[in-house]
CSV table of N, CA and C in Angstrom, one decimal:
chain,number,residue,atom,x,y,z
J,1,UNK,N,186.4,-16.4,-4.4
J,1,UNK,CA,186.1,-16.6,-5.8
J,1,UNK,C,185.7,-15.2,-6.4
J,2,UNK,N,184.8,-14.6,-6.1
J,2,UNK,CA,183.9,-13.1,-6.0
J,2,UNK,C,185.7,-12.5,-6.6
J,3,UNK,N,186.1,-11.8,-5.4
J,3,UNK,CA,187.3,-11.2,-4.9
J,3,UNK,C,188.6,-11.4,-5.6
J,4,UNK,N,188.7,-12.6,-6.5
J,4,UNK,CA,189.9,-12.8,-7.5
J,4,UNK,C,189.1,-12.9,-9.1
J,5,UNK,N,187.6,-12.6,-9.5
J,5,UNK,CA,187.2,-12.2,-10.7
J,5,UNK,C,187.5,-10.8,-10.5
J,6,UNK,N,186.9,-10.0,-9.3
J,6,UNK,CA,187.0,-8.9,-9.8
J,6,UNK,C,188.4,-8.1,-10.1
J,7,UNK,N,189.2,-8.8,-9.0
J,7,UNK,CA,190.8,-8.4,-9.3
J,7,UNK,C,191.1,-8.3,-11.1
J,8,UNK,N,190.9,-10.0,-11.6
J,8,UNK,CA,191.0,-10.2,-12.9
J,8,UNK,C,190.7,-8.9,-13.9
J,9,UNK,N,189.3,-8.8,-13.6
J,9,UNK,CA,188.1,-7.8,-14.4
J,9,UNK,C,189.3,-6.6,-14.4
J,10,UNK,N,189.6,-5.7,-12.7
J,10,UNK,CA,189.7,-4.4,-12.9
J,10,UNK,C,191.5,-5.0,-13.1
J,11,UNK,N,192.2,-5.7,-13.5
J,11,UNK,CA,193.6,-5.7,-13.9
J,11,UNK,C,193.2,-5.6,-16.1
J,12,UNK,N,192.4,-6.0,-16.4
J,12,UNK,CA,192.4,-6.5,-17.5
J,12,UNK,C,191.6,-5.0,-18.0
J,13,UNK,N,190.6,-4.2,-17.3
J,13,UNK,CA,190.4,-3.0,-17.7
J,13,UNK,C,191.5,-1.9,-18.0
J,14,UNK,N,192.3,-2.1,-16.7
J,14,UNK,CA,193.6,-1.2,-16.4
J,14,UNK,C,194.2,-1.0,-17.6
J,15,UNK,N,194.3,-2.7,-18.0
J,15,UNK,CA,195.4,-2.5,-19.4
J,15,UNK,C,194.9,-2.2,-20.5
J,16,UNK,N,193.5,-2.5,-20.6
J,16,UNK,CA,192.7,-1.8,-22.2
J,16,UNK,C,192.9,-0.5,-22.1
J,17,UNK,N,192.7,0.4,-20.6
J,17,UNK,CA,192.5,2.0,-20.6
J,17,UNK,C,194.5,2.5,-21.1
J,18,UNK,N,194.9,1.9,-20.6
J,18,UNK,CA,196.5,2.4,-20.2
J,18,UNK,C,196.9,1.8,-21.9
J,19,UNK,N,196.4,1.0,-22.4
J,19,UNK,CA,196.4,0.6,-23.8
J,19,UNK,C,196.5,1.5,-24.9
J,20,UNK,N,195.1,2.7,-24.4
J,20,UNK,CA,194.4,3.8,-25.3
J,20,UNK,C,195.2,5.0,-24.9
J,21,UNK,N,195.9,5.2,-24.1
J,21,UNK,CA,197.0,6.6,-24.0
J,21,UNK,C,197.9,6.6,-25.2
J,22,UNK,N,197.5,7.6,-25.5
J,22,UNK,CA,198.7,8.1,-26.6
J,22,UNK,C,200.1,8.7,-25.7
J,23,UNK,N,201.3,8.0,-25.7
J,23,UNK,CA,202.6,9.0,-25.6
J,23,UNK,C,202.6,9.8,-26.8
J,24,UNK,N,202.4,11.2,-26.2
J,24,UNK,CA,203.2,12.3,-27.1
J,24,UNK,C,204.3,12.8,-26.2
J,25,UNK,N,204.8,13.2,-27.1
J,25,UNK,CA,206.7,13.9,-26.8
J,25,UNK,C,207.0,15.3,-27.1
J,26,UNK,N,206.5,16.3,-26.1
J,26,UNK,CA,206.4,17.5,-26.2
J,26,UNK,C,207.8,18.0,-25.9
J,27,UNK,N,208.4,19.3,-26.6
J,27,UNK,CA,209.1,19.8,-26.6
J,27,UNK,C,209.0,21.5,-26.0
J,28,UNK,N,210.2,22.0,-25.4
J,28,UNK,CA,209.5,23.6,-25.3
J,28,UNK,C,209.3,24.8,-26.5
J,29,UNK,N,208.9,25.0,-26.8
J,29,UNK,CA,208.6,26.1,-27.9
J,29,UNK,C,207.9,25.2,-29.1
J,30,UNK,N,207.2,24.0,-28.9
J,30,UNK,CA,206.5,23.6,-29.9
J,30,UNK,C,204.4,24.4,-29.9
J,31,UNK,N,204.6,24.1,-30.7
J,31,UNK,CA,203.0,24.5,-30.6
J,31,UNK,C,202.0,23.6,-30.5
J,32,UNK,N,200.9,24.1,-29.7
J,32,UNK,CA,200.4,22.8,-29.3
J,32,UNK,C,198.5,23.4,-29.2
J,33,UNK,N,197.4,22.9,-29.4
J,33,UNK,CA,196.3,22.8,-29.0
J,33,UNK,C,195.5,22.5,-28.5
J,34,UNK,N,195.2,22.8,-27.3
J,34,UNK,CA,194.6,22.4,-25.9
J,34,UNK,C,193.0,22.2,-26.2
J,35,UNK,N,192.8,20.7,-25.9
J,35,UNK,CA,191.2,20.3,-25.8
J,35,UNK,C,190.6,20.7,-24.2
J,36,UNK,N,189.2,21.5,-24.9
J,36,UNK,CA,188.4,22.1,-23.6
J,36,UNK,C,186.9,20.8,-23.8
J,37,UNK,N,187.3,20.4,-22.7
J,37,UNK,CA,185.9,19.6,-22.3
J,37,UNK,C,184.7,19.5,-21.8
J,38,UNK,N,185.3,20.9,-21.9
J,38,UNK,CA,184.0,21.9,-20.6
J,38,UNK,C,182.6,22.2,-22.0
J,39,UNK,N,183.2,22.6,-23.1
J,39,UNK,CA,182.3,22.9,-24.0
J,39,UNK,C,180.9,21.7,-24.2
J,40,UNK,N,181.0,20.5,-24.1
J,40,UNK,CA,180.1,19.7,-23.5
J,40,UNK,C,179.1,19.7,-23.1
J,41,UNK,N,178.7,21.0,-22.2
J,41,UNK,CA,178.1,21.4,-21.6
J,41,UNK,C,177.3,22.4,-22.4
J,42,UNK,N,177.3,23.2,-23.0
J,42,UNK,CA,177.0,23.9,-24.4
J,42,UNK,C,177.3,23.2,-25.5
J,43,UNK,N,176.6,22.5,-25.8
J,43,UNK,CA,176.7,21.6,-27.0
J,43,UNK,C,176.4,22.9,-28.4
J,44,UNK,N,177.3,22.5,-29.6
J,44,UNK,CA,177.3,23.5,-30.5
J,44,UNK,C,177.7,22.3,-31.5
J,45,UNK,N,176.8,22.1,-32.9
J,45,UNK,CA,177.3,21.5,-33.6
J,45,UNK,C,178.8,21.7,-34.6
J,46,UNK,N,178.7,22.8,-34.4
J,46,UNK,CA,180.1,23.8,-35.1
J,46,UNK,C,181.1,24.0,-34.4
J,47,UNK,N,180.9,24.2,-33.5
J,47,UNK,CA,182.1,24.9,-32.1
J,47,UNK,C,183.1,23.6,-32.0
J,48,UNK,N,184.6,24.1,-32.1
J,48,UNK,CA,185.7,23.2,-32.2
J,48,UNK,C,185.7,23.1,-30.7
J,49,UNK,N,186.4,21.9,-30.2
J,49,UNK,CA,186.8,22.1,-28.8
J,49,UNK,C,188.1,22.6,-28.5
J,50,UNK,N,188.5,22.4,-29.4
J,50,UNK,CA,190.7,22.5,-29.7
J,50,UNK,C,190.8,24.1,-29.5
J,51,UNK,N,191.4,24.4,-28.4
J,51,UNK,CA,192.0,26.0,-28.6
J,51,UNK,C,192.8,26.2,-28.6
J,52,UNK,N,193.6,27.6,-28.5
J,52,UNK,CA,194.7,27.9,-29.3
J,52,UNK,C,195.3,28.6,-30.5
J,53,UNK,N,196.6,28.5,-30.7
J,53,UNK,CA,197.6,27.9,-30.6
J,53,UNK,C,198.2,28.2,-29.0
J,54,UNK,N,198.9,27.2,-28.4
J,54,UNK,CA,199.6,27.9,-27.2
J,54,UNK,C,201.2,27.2,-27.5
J,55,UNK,N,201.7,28.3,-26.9
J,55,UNK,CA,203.5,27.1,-26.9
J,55,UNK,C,204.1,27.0,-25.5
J,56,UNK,N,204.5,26.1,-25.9
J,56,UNK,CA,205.1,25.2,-24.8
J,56,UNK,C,206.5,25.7,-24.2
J,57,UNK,N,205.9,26.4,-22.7
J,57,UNK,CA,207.3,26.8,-22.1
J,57,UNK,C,208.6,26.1,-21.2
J,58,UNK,N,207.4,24.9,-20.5
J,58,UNK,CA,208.3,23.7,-20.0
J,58,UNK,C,207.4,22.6,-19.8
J,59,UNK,N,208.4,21.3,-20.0
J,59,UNK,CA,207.8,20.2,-19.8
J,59,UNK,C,208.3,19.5,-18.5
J,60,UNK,N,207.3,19.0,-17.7
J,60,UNK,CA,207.2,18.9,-16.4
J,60,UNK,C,207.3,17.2,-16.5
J,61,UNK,N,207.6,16.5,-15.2
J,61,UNK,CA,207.4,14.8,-15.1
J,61,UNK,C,205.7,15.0,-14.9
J,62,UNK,N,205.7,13.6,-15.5
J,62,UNK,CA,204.1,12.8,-14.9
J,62,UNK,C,203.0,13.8,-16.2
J,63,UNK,N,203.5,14.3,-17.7
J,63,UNK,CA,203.0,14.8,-18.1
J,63,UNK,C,202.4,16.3,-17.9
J,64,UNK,N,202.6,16.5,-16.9
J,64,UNK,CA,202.5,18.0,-17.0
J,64,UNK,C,203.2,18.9,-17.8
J,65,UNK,N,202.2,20.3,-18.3
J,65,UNK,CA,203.3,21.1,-19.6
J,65,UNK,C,202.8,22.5,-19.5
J,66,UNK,N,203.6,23.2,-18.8
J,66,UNK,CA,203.2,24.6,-18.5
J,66,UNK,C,203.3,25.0,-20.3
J,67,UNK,N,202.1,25.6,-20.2
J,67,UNK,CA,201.6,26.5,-21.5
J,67,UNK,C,201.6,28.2,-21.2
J,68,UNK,N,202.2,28.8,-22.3
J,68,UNK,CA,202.0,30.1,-22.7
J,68,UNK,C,200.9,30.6,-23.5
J,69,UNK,N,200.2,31.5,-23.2
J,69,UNK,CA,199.0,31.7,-24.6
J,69,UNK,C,199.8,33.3,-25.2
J,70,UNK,N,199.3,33.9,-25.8
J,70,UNK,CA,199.3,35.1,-26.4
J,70,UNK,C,199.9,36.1,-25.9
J,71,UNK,N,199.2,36.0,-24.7
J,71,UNK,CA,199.0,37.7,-23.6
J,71,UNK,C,200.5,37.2,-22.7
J,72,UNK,N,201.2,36.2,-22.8
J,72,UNK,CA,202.1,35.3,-22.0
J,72,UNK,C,201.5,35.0,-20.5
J,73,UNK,N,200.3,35.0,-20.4
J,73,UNK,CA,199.9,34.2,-19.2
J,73,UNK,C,200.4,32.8,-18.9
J,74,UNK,N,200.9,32.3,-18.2
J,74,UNK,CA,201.4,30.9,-18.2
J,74,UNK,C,200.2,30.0,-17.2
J,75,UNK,N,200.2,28.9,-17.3
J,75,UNK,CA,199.2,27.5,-17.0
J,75,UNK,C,199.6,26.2,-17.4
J,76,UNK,N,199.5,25.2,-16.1
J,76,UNK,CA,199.7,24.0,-16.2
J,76,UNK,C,198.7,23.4,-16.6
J,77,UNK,N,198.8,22.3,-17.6
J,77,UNK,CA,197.9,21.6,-18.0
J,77,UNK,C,198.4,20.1,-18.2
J,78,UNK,N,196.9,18.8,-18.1
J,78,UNK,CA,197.5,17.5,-18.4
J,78,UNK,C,198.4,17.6,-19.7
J,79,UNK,N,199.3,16.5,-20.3
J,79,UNK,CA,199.6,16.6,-21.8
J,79,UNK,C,198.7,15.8,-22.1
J,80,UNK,N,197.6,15.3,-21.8
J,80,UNK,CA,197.2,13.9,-22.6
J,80,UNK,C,195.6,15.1,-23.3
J,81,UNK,N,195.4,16.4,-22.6
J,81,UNK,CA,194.8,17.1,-23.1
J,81,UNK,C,195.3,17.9,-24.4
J,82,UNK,N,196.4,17.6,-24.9
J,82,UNK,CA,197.4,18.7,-26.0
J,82,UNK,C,197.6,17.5,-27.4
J,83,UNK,N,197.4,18.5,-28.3
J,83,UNK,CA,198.0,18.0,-29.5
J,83,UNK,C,198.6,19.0,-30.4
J,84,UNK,N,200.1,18.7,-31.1
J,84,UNK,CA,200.6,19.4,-32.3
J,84,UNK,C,199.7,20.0,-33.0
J,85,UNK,N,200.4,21.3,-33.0
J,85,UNK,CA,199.9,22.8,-33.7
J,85,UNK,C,200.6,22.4,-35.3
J,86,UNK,N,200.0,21.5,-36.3
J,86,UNK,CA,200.7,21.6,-37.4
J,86,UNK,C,200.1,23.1,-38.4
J,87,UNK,N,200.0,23.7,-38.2
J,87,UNK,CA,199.3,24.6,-39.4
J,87,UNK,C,200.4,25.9,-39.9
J,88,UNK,N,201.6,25.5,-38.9
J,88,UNK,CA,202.6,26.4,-39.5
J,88,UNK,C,203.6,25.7,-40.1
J,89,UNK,N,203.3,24.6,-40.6
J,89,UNK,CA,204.0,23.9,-41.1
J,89,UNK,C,204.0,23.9,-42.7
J,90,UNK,N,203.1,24.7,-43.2
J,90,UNK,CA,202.4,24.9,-44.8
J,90,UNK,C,202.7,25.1,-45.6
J,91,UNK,N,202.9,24.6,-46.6
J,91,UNK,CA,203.5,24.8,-47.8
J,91,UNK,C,203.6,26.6,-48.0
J,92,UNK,N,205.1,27.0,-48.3
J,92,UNK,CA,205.8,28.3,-48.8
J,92,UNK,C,204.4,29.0,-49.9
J,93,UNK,N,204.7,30.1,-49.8
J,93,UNK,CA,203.8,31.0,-50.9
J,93,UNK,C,204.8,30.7,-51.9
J,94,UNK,N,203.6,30.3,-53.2
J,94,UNK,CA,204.5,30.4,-54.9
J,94,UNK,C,205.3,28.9,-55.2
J,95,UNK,N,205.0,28.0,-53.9
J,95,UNK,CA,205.5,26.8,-54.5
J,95,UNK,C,204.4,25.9,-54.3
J,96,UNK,N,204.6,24.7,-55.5
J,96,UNK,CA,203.8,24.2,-56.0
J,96,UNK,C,204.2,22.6,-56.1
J,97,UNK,N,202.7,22.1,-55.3
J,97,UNK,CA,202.8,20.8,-54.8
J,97,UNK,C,202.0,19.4,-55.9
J,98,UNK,N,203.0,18.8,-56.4
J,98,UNK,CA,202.0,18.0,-57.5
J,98,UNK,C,201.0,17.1,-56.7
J,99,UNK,N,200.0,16.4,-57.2
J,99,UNK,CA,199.0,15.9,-56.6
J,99,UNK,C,199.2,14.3,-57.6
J,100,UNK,N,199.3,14.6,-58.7
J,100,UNK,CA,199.3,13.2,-59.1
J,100,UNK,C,198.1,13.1,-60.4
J,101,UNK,N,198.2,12.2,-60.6
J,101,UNK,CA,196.4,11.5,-61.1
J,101,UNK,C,195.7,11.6,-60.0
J,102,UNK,N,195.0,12.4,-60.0
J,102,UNK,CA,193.4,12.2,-59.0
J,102,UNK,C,192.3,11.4,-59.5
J,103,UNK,N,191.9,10.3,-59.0
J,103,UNK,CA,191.0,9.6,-59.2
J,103,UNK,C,189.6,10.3,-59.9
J,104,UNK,N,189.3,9.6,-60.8
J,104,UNK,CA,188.2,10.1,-61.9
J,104,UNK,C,186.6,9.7,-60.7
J,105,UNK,N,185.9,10.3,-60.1
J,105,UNK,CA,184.7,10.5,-59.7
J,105,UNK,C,183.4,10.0,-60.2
């Protein structure tokens, strides 16, 4: 009885954790920002954990994503640690983005 709750328990955890994975769909030459978890350890109320930018030289099975930084050092990393680099995506200099009615405050 013991022995078939806890099966239950750790089958029904499995699927809540495996639930909370985000698939992302990395490409090579996209840009991407690697979370350091290590900062944790130095707690900083300011300090981002997200570094970067790095781009993406190949994508590997089982999530793995060799990264390039700057200096072209290359390193593997999990993907489930990476997320899109949007900040070069930004509106052109000299054009002009309407906003609408903005809510009165």
């Amino acid at each position: 009885m013991a022995y078939e709750n806890s099966k239950i328990y750790k089958e029904r955890t499995k699927a809540y954790h495996d639930k909370r994975i985000i698939t992302r769909n990395f490409a090579p030459n996209d840009r991407v920002l690697l979370y350091n978890s290590r900062l944790k350890l130095f707690p900083g109320k300011l300090r981002s954990r997200w570094s970067g930018p790095f781009a993406i030289k190949e994508v590997r099975p089982y999530r793995a994503v060799v990264l390039l930084d700057a200096t072209g050092t290359e390193f593997v990393v999990n993907g489930q640690r990476l997320k899109l680099y949007l900040a070069e995506s930004a509106i052109a200099k000299g054009e002009s983005v309407p906003l609408g009615d903005a809510p009165q405050a």
